[in-house]
PDB file of C-alpha atoms and ligand atoms in Angstrom:
ATOM      1  CA  MET A 153      11.052  29.705  23.952  1.00 58.00           C
ATOM      2  CA  LYS A 154       7.981  28.363  22.278  1.00 63.00           C
ATOM      3  CA  ASN A 155       9.500  29.096  18.872  1.00 70.00           C
ATOM      4  CA  LEU A 156      12.773  27.483  19.859  1.00 67.00           C
ATOM      5  CA  ASN A 157      10.956  24.338  20.919  1.00 66.00           C
ATOM      6  CA  LYS A 158       9.085  24.326  17.658  1.00 65.00           C
ATOM      7  CA  ALA A 159      12.298  24.762  15.661  1.00 62.00           C
ATOM      8  CA  LEU A 160      13.987  21.951  17.593  1.00 57.00           C
ATOM      9  CA  LYS A 161      11.028  19.720  17.001  1.00 57.00           C
ATOM     10  CA  GLU A 162      11.137  20.403  13.282  1.00 57.00           C
ATOM     11  CA  LEU A 163      14.865  19.657  13.190  1.00 58.00           C
ATOM     12  CA  ASN A 164      14.066  16.280  14.665  1.00 62.00           C
ATOM     13  CA  TYR A 165      11.105  15.844  12.407  1.00 68.00           C
ATOM     14  CA  ASN A 166       9.932  12.303  11.956  1.00 82.00           C
ATOM     15  CA  MET A 167       7.539  11.466   9.216  1.00 93.00           C
ATOM     16  CA  LEU A 168       6.395   7.894   9.036  1.00 98.00           C
ATOM     17  CA  ILE A 169       4.236   6.867   6.107  1.00 98.00           C
ATOM     18  CA  ASP A 170       1.868   3.912   5.843  1.00 98.00           C
ATOM     19  CA  VAL A 171       1.444   3.376   2.089  1.00 98.00           C
ATOM     20  CA  HIS A 172      -1.155   0.636   2.337  1.00 98.00           C
ATOM     21  CA  CYS A 173      -3.940   0.380   4.905  1.00 98.00           C
ATOM     22  CA  HIS A 174      -7.702  -0.141   5.041  1.00 98.00           C
ATOM     23  CA  ILE A 175      -8.755   1.991   7.992  1.00 96.00           C
ATOM     24  CA  ASP A 176     -12.272   2.048   6.549  1.00 95.00           C
ATOM     25  CA  LYS A 177     -12.494  -1.604   7.617  1.00 95.00           C
ATOM     26  CA  LEU A 178     -11.907  -0.582  11.243  1.00 94.00           C
ATOM     27  CA  ILE A 179     -15.384   0.950  11.205  1.00 90.00           C
ATOM     28  CA  GLU A 180     -16.833  -2.567  10.803  1.00 89.00           C
ATOM     29  CA  GLU A 181     -14.731  -3.635  13.804  1.00 90.00           C
ATOM     30  CA  GLY A 182     -16.311  -0.914  15.946  1.00 92.00           C
ATOM     31  CA  VAL A 183     -12.987   0.947  16.136  1.00 92.00           C
ATOM     32  CA  SER A 184     -13.112   4.747  15.927  1.00 93.00           C
ATOM     33  CA  VAL A 185     -11.322   6.009  12.815  1.00 93.00           C
ATOM     34  CA  GLU A 186     -10.837   9.368  14.560  1.00 93.00           C
ATOM     35  CA  ASN A 187      -8.958   7.713  17.434  1.00 95.00           C
ATOM     36  CA  CYS A 188      -6.950   5.628  15.016  1.00 95.00           C
ATOM     37  CA  ILE A 189      -5.823   8.760  13.146  1.00 96.00           C
ATOM     38  CA  LYS A 190      -5.047  10.550  16.416  1.00 96.00           C
ATOM     39  CA  ASN A 191      -2.954   7.629  17.580  1.00 96.00           C
ATOM     40  CA  ALA A 192      -1.130   7.516  14.239  1.00 97.00           C
ATOM     41  CA  LEU A 193      -0.259  11.229  14.458  1.00 96.00           C
ATOM     42  CA  LYS A 194       0.888  10.859  18.070  1.00 96.00           C
ATOM     43  CA  ASN A 195       3.275   8.189  16.802  1.00 96.00           C
ATOM     44  CA  ASP A 196       4.691  10.327  13.956  1.00 96.00           C
ATOM     45  CA  VAL A 197       2.682   8.627  11.212  1.00 97.00           C
ATOM     46  CA  LYS A 198       1.975  11.739   9.155  1.00 95.00           C
ATOM     47  CA  LEU A 199       0.572  10.108   6.023  1.00 97.00           C
ATOM     48  CA  MET A 200      -1.669   7.111   5.507  1.00 97.00           C
ATOM     49  CA  VAL A 201      -2.563   5.865   2.046  1.00 98.00           C
ATOM     50  CA  VAL A 202      -5.926   4.155   2.419  1.00 98.00           C
ATOM     51  CA  ASN A 203      -6.548   1.654  -0.373  1.00 98.00           C
ATOM     52  CA  GLY A 204     -10.007   1.036  -1.788  1.00 98.00           C
ATOM     53  CA  THR A 205     -11.234  -2.472  -2.458  1.00 98.00           C
ATOM     54  CA  ASN A 206     -14.656  -2.035  -4.079  1.00 98.00           C
ATOM     55  CA  PRO A 207     -17.140   0.712  -5.045  1.00 98.00           C
ATOM     56  CA  ASN A 208     -18.701   0.914  -1.552  1.00 97.00           C
ATOM     57  CA  GLN A 209     -15.375   1.220   0.248  1.00 97.00           C
ATOM     58  CA  ASN A 210     -14.068   3.659  -2.387  1.00 98.00           C
ATOM     59  CA  ALA A 211     -16.957   6.006  -1.563  1.00 97.00           C
ATOM     60  CA  ILE A 212     -16.263   5.740   2.186  1.00 96.00           C
ATOM     61  CA  ILE A 213     -12.534   6.445   1.919  1.00 96.00           C
ATOM     62  CA  LEU A 214     -13.005   9.370  -0.471  1.00 96.00           C
ATOM     63  CA  GLU A 215     -15.097  11.025   2.253  1.00 95.00           C
ATOM     64  CA  LEU A 216     -12.451  10.205   4.896  1.00 94.00           C
ATOM     65  CA  ALA A 217      -9.752  11.847   2.759  1.00 93.00           C
ATOM     66  CA  LYS A 218     -11.820  14.990   2.281  1.00 92.00           C
ATOM     67  CA  LYS A 219     -12.105  15.275   6.088  1.00 94.00           C
ATOM     68  CA  HIS A 220      -8.522  14.476   7.149  1.00 95.00           C
ATOM     69  CA  LYS A 221      -5.447  15.900   5.477  1.00 93.00           C
ATOM     70  CA  GLU A 222      -3.282  13.031   6.792  1.00 95.00           C
ATOM     71  CA  ILE A 223      -5.307  10.549   4.793  1.00 97.00           C
ATOM     72  CA  LYS A 224      -4.419  10.008   1.172  1.00 97.00           C
ATOM     73  CA  VAL A 225      -6.482   7.800  -1.030  1.00 97.00           C
ATOM     74  CA  ALA A 226      -5.836   5.099  -3.583  1.00 98.00           C
ATOM     75  CA  LEU A 227      -8.941   3.918  -5.401  1.00 98.00           C
ATOM     76  CA  GLY A 228      -9.271   0.523  -6.998  1.00 98.00           C
ATOM     77  CA  ILE A 229     -11.063  -2.802  -6.921  1.00 98.00           C
ATOM     78  CA  TYR A 230      -9.542  -5.807  -5.171  1.00 98.00           C
ATOM     79  CA  PRO A 231      -9.177  -8.672  -7.667  1.00 98.00           C
ATOM     80  CA  LEU A 232     -11.676 -10.973  -5.942  1.00 98.00           C
ATOM     81  CA  ASP A 233     -14.199  -8.138  -5.571  1.00 98.00           C
ATOM     82  CA  ALA A 234     -13.761  -7.289  -9.257  1.00 98.00           C
ATOM     83  CA  LEU A 235     -14.782 -10.852 -10.153  1.00 98.00           C
ATOM     84  CA  LYS A 236     -18.181 -10.194  -8.542  1.00 98.00           C
ATOM     85  CA  LEU A 237     -18.835  -7.143 -10.738  1.00 98.00           C
ATOM     86  CA  SER A 238     -20.004  -6.847 -14.336  1.00 97.00           C
ATOM     87  CA  GLN A 239     -17.802  -5.107 -16.904  1.00 97.00           C
ATOM     88  CA  ASP A 240     -20.320  -2.276 -16.848  1.00 98.00           C
ATOM     89  CA  GLU A 241     -19.943  -1.833 -13.104  1.00 98.00           C
ATOM     90  CA  ILE A 242     -16.150  -1.848 -13.374  1.00 98.00           C
ATOM     91  CA  ASP A 243     -16.197   0.713 -16.176  1.00 98.00           C
ATOM     92  CA  LYS A 244     -18.533   2.913 -14.121  1.00 98.00           C
ATOM     93  CA  GLU A 245     -16.122   2.779 -11.193  1.00 98.00           C
ATOM     94  CA  ILE A 246     -13.240   3.725 -13.475  1.00 98.00           C
ATOM     95  CA  GLU A 247     -15.243   6.756 -14.626  1.00 98.00           C
ATOM     96  CA  LEU A 248     -15.798   7.715 -10.986  1.00 97.00           C
ATOM     97  CA  ILE A 249     -12.074   7.406 -10.281  1.00 98.00           C
ATOM     98  CA  ILE A 250     -11.262   9.671 -13.225  1.00 98.00           C
ATOM     99  CA  LYS A 251     -13.814  12.186 -11.937  1.00 97.00           C
ATOM    100  CA  ASN A 252     -12.095  12.185  -8.535  1.00 96.00           C
ATOM    101  CA  LYS A 253      -8.530  12.105  -9.810  1.00 96.00           C
ATOM    102  CA  GLU A 254      -7.555  15.287  -7.959  1.00 95.00           C
ATOM    103  CA  PHE A 255      -8.399  13.617  -4.633  1.00 95.00           C
ATOM    104  CA  ILE A 256      -6.345  10.460  -5.143  1.00 97.00           C
ATOM    105  CA  VAL A 257      -2.630   9.675  -4.987  1.00 98.00           C
ATOM    106  CA  ALA A 258      -2.659   6.208  -6.586  1.00 98.00           C
ATOM    107  CA  ILE A 259      -4.678   3.389  -8.099  1.00 98.00           C
ATOM    108  CA  GLY A 260      -5.107   0.423  -5.753  1.00 97.00           C
ATOM    109  CA  GLU A 261      -5.662  -2.087  -4.406  1.00 98.00           C
ATOM    110  CA  VAL A 262      -5.697  -4.003  -7.669  1.00 98.00           C
ATOM    111  CA  GLY A 263      -3.983  -7.147  -8.869  1.00 98.00           C
ATOM    112  CA  LEU A 264      -4.297 -10.887  -9.329  1.00 98.00           C
ATOM    113  CA  ASP A 265      -5.184 -13.503  -6.733  1.00 98.00           C
ATOM    114  CA  LEU A 266      -4.851 -17.259  -7.178  1.00 98.00           C
ATOM    115  CA  LYS A 267      -4.977 -18.200  -3.496  1.00 97.00           C
ATOM    116  CA  GLU A 268      -7.249 -21.143  -4.286  1.00 97.00           C
ATOM    117  CA  GLU A 269      -6.831 -23.676  -7.062  1.00 96.00           C
ATOM    118  CA  GLU A 270     -10.301 -22.949  -8.493  1.00 96.00           C
ATOM    119  CA  LEU A 271      -9.391 -19.304  -9.074  1.00 98.00           C
ATOM    120  CA  HIS A 272      -7.103 -20.385 -11.940  1.00 98.00           C
ATOM    121  CA  LYS A 273     -10.125 -20.548 -14.227  1.00 98.00           C
ATOM    122  CA  THR A 274     -10.717 -16.838 -13.582  1.00 98.00           C
ATOM    123  CA  LEU A 275      -7.163 -15.827 -14.493  1.00 98.00           C
ATOM    124  CA  ASP A 276      -8.002 -14.388 -17.924  1.00 98.00           C
ATOM    125  CA  LYS A 277     -10.810 -12.306 -16.465  1.00 98.00           C
ATOM    126  CA  GLN A 278      -8.614 -11.129 -13.606  1.00 98.00           C
ATOM    127  CA  LYS A 279      -5.916 -10.128 -16.101  1.00 98.00           C
ATOM    128  CA  ALA A 280      -8.425  -8.173 -18.177  1.00 98.00           C
ATOM    129  CA  ASN A 281      -9.602  -6.325 -15.068  1.00 98.00           C
ATOM    130  CA  LEU A 282      -6.064  -5.579 -13.911  1.00 98.00           C
ATOM    131  CA  THR A 283      -5.152  -4.326 -17.393  1.00 98.00           C
ATOM    132  CA  LYS A 284      -7.916  -1.712 -17.165  1.00 98.00           C
ATOM    133  CA  PHE A 285      -6.649  -0.407 -13.834  1.00 98.00           C
ATOM    134  CA  VAL A 286      -2.979  -0.375 -14.808  1.00 98.00           C
ATOM    135  CA  ASN A 287      -3.798   1.538 -17.980  1.00 98.00           C
ATOM    136  CA  LEU A 288      -5.864   3.924 -15.863  1.00 98.00           C
ATOM    137  CA  ALA A 289      -2.907   4.516 -13.516  1.00 98.00           C
ATOM    138  CA  ILE A 290      -0.592   5.127 -16.486  1.00 98.00           C
ATOM    139  CA  SER A 291      -3.015   7.586 -18.077  1.00 98.00           C
ATOM    140  CA  LEU A 292      -3.430   9.465 -14.769  1.00 98.00           C
ATOM    141  CA  LYS A 293       0.374   9.349 -14.227  1.00 98.00           C
ATOM    142  CA  LYS A 294      -0.133   7.844 -10.768  1.00 98.00           C
ATOM    143  CA  PRO A 295       1.427   4.833  -9.037  1.00 98.00           C
ATOM    144  CA  VAL A 296      -0.439   1.534  -8.981  1.00 98.00           C
ATOM    145  CA  ILE A 297      -0.571  -0.521  -5.754  1.00 98.00           C
ATOM    146  CA  ILE A 298      -0.507  -4.208  -6.521  1.00 98.00           C
ATOM    147  CA  HIS A 299      -1.756  -7.344  -4.783  1.00 98.00           C
ATOM    148  CA  SER A 300      -0.252 -10.521  -6.296  1.00 98.00           C
ATOM    149  CA  ARG A 301      -1.040 -13.428  -3.968  1.00 98.00           C
ATOM    150  CA  LYS A 302       0.075 -16.768  -5.492  1.00 98.00           C
ATOM    151  CA  ALA A 303       0.126 -15.032  -8.892  1.00 98.00           C
ATOM    152  CA  GLU A 304       3.389 -13.137  -8.642  1.00 98.00           C
ATOM    153  CA  LEU A 305       4.926 -14.080 -12.001  1.00 98.00           C
ATOM    154  CA  HIS A 306       1.653 -13.551 -13.918  1.00 98.00           C
ATOM    155  CA  THR A 307       1.323 -10.132 -12.306  1.00 98.00           C
ATOM    156  CA  ILE A 308       4.880  -9.026 -13.039  1.00 98.00           C
ATOM    157  CA  GLU A 309       4.676 -10.204 -16.666  1.00 98.00           C
ATOM    158  CA  LEU A 310       1.445  -8.286 -17.213  1.00 98.00           C
ATOM    159  CA  LEU A 311       2.831  -5.095 -15.626  1.00 98.00           C
ATOM    160  CA  GLU A 312       5.921  -5.371 -17.841  1.00 98.00           C
ATOM    161  CA  GLN A 313       3.812  -5.885 -20.965  1.00 98.00           C
ATOM    162  CA  LEU A 314       1.781  -2.805 -20.116  1.00 98.00           C
ATOM    163  CA  ASN A 315       5.004  -0.874 -19.513  1.00 98.00           C
ATOM    164  CA  ALA A 316       3.993   0.243 -16.028  1.00 98.00           C
ATOM    165  CA  LYS A 317       6.704   2.332 -14.368  1.00 98.00           C
ATOM    166  CA  LYS A 318       5.222   3.531 -11.077  1.00 98.00           C
ATOM    167  CA  VAL A 319       4.509   0.318  -9.221  1.00 98.00           C
ATOM    168  CA  ILE A 320       4.275  -0.740  -5.573  1.00 98.00           C
ATOM    169  CA  MET A 321       4.197  -4.473  -4.965  1.00 98.00           C
ATOM    170  CA  HIS A 322       2.374  -4.738  -1.634  1.00 98.00           C
ATOM    171  CA  CYS A 323       3.086  -7.635   0.780  1.00 97.00           C
ATOM    172  CA  PHE A 324       5.118  -9.430  -1.861  1.00 98.00           C
ATOM    173  CA  SER A 325       5.316 -13.148  -1.104  1.00 97.00           C
ATOM    174  CA  GLY A 326       6.936 -14.458  -4.288  1.00 97.00           C
ATOM    175  CA  LYS A 327      10.395 -15.838  -5.013  1.00 97.00           C
ATOM    176  CA  MET A 328      13.555 -13.868  -4.341  1.00 98.00           C
ATOM    177  CA  SER A 329      14.475 -13.976  -8.055  1.00 98.00           C
ATOM    178  CA  LEU A 330      11.243 -12.061  -8.679  1.00 98.00           C
ATOM    179  CA  VAL A 331      12.228  -9.503  -6.033  1.00 98.00           C
ATOM    180  CA  ASP A 332      15.335  -8.847  -8.161  1.00 98.00           C
ATOM    181  CA  ARG A 333      13.164  -8.473 -11.257  1.00 98.00           C
ATOM    182  CA  ILE A 334      10.895  -5.990  -9.459  1.00 98.00           C
ATOM    183  CA  THR A 335      13.765  -3.799  -8.304  1.00 98.00           C
ATOM    184  CA  LYS A 336      15.479  -3.957 -11.719  1.00 98.00           C
ATOM    185  CA  ASN A 337      12.239  -2.581 -13.147  1.00 98.00           C
ATOM    186  CA  GLY A 338      12.588   0.346 -10.735  1.00 98.00           C
ATOM    187  CA  TRP A 339       9.452  -0.658  -8.853  1.00 98.00           C
ATOM    188  CA  PHE A 340       8.910  -0.561  -5.085  1.00 98.00           C
ATOM    189  CA  LEU A 341       8.091  -3.164  -2.449  1.00 98.00           C
ATOM    190  CA  SER A 342       6.046  -2.102   0.579  1.00 98.00           C
ATOM    191  CA  ILE A 343       6.919  -4.058   3.703  1.00 98.00           C
ATOM    192  CA  PRO A 344       4.135  -4.777   6.207  1.00 98.00           C
ATOM    193  CA  ALA A 345       4.657  -4.326   9.964  1.00 98.00           C
ATOM    194  CA  ASN A 346       4.440  -8.066  10.574  1.00 98.00           C
ATOM    195  CA  VAL A 347       7.965  -8.206   9.113  1.00 98.00           C
ATOM    196  CA  ASN A 348       8.574  -7.959  12.863  1.00 98.00           C
ATOM    197  CA  TYR A 349       8.275 -11.760  12.975  1.00 98.00           C
ATOM    198  CA  ASN A 350       7.644 -12.870   9.363  1.00 98.00           C
ATOM    199  CA  GLN A 351      10.690 -14.503   7.753  1.00 98.00           C
ATOM    200  CA  GLN A 352       9.481 -14.096   4.136  1.00 98.00           C
ATOM    201  CA  PHE A 353       9.221 -10.316   4.505  1.00 98.00           C
ATOM    202  CA  GLN A 354      12.565 -10.186   6.340  1.00 98.00           C
ATOM    203  CA  ASP A 355      14.111 -12.004   3.353  1.00 98.00           C
ATOM    204  CA  VAL A 356      12.476  -9.502   0.983  1.00 98.00           C
ATOM    205  CA  VAL A 357      14.026  -6.625   2.961  1.00 98.00           C
ATOM    206  CA  LYS A 358      17.471  -8.274   2.808  1.00 98.00           C
ATOM    207  CA  ARG A 359      17.159  -8.713  -0.942  1.00 98.00           C
ATOM    208  CA  THR A 360      15.764  -5.243  -1.790  1.00 98.00           C
ATOM    209  CA  PRO A 361      17.926  -2.101  -2.088  1.00 98.00           C
ATOM    210  CA  LEU A 362      16.892   0.553   0.450  1.00 98.00           C
ATOM    211  CA  ASN A 363      15.938   2.836  -2.469  1.00 98.00           C
ATOM    212  CA  ASN A 364      13.100   0.482  -3.430  1.00 98.00           C
ATOM    213  CA  LEU A 365      11.489   0.029  -0.010  1.00 98.00           C
ATOM    214  CA  LEU A 366       8.307   1.511   1.445  1.00 98.00           C
ATOM    215  CA  CYS A 367       6.400   0.652   4.643  1.00 98.00           C
ATOM    216  CA  GLU A 368       2.803  -0.347   5.253  1.00 98.00           C
ATOM    217  CA  THR A 369       0.487  -1.998   7.787  1.00 98.00           C
ATOM    218  CA  ASP A 370      -2.329  -3.474   5.666  1.00 98.00           C
ATOM    219  CA  THR A 371      -4.561  -2.453   8.614  1.00 98.00           C
ATOM    220  CA  PRO A 372      -6.650  -4.198   9.981  1.00 97.00           C
ATOM    221  CA  TYR A 373      -4.610  -7.270   8.963  1.00 97.00           C
ATOM    222  CA  LEU A 374      -1.014  -8.382   9.662  1.00 98.00           C
ATOM    223  CA  HIS A 375      -0.562  -7.008  13.183  1.00 98.00           C
ATOM    224  CA  PRO A 376       3.153  -6.955  14.121  1.00 98.00           C
ATOM    225  CA  LEU A 377       2.400  -8.656  17.475  1.00 98.00           C
ATOM    226  CA  LYS A 378      -0.288 -11.001  16.097  1.00 98.00           C
ATOM    227  CA  GLU A 379      -3.108  -9.006  17.717  1.00 97.00           C
ATOM    228  CA  TRP A 380      -6.331  -7.726  16.152  1.00 96.00           C
ATOM    229  CA  PRO A 381      -7.004  -5.268  14.634  1.00 97.00           C
ATOM    230  CA  ASN A 382      -3.842  -3.654  13.321  1.00 97.00           C
ATOM    231  CA  GLU A 383      -3.558   0.159  12.941  1.00 97.00           C
ATOM    232  CA  PRO A 384      -1.284   2.601  11.045  1.00 98.00           C
ATOM    233  CA  ALA A 385       0.526   3.631  14.278  1.00 98.00           C
ATOM    234  CA  ASN A 386       2.188   0.201  14.110  1.00 98.00           C
ATOM    235  CA  VAL A 387       4.013   1.008  10.853  1.00 98.00           C
ATOM    236  CA  ILE A 388       7.019   1.848  13.078  1.00 98.00           C
ATOM    237  CA  TYR A 389       7.654  -1.921  13.316  1.00 98.00           C
ATOM    238  CA  SER A 390       8.437  -1.996   9.573  1.00 98.00           C
ATOM    239  CA  TYR A 391      10.855   0.907   9.881  1.00 98.00           C
ATOM    240  CA  LYS A 392      12.591  -0.656  12.890  1.00 98.00           C
ATOM    241  CA  LYS A 393      13.061  -4.019  11.213  1.00 98.00           C
ATOM    242  CA  ILE A 394      14.323  -2.431   7.988  1.00 98.00           C
ATOM    243  CA  ALA A 395      16.840  -0.338   9.971  1.00 98.00           C
ATOM    244  CA  GLU A 396      17.970  -3.443  11.863  1.00 98.00           C
ATOM    245  CA  ILE A 397      18.353  -5.610   8.737  1.00 98.00           C
ATOM    246  CA  LYS A 398      20.113  -2.886   6.736  1.00 98.00           C
ATOM    247  CA  GLY A 399      22.374  -1.961   9.672  1.00 98.00           C
ATOM    248  CA  ILE A 400      21.391   1.716   9.698  1.00 97.00           C
ATOM    249  CA  THR A 401      19.800   3.972  12.299  1.00 96.00           C
ATOM    250  CA  LEU A 402      16.055   4.329  12.526  1.00 96.00           C
ATOM    251  CA  LYS A 403      16.441   7.992  11.547  1.00 95.00           C
ATOM    252  CA  GLU A 404      18.346   7.034   8.372  1.00 95.00           C
ATOM    253  CA  ALA A 405      15.661   4.522   7.447  1.00 97.00           C
ATOM    254  CA  GLU A 406      12.917   7.106   8.001  1.00 96.00           C
ATOM    255  CA  LYS A 407      14.685   9.725   5.866  1.00 95.00           C
ATOM    256  CA  GLN A 408      15.378   7.340   2.977  1.00 97.00           C
ATOM    257  CA  ILE A 409      11.855   5.906   2.947  1.00 98.00           C
ATOM    258  CA  GLU A 410      10.345   9.384   3.040  1.00 97.00           C
ATOM    259  CA  ASN A 411      12.499  10.228  -0.004  1.00 96.00           C
ATOM    260  CA  ASN A 412      11.358   7.027  -1.718  1.00 98.00           C
ATOM    261  CA  TYR A 413       7.735   8.021  -1.134  1.00 98.00           C
ATOM    262  CA  LYS A 414       8.364  11.463  -2.584  1.00 96.00           C
ATOM    263  CA  ASP A 415      10.214  10.022  -5.606  1.00 96.00           C
ATOM    264  CA  LEU A 416       7.259   7.836  -6.416  1.00 98.00           C
ATOM    265  CA  PHE A 417       4.271   9.980  -5.447  1.00 96.00           C
ATOM    266  CA  GLU A 418       5.384  13.540  -6.202  1.00 89.00           C
TER     267      GLU A 418
HETATM  268 ZN1   ZN B 511      -4.659  -4.483   1.312  1.00 51.35          ZN
END
């Protein structure tokens, strides 16, 4: 009987994947990472890709991944954090990433950010930093997870110039014509759980073929019910909204997105 139950459970196997979260930042919020992982597993979230944002956080999440098999790691430096580092410090971090390449599944979170007008004067430096990380991802044959706030076209042009193939555009907030360009390049868009209410992300889902979609939470940010903090267990809201918009069952959405993950990461 026990075996039968197990077999039935496997037949009905749900595997939700959060391809972009920062559960390390829950520690600062006083939230237990252990409980957060337990809650994710209870809710069928079997994989969480935690994205690094700077050398300190990269060290923390590498340790988390060594402790929990459900946690996968992307290492990188967030564009605004990279601006605070010297070239030497960035190169040192790249060396550390290469040394730990067997423990990571992707490079990220990296990208360009022009959220404020005054950041435009840092664009060349940001592009130089991003170039290093994209080339690193290409040389390690791993996907790169990209932040492109208010710099979507610059980011896409640079990725095209560098001939990047394995790309996830995370929380993409650019024009719909750029969504077409992303999918024509064979890249992926990861849809955050706040697509539950956010019209921009709902439009992105409408515009993107199912084959190019992944799901994320960006924990602790972007809670699907506007609460704080977010957690990977909430990634189900992305799946539900994608299923609704595409007119398919939740099961079909889960299966396809799991296949998309495998296509890109394996
Ligand atoms: Zn992020």
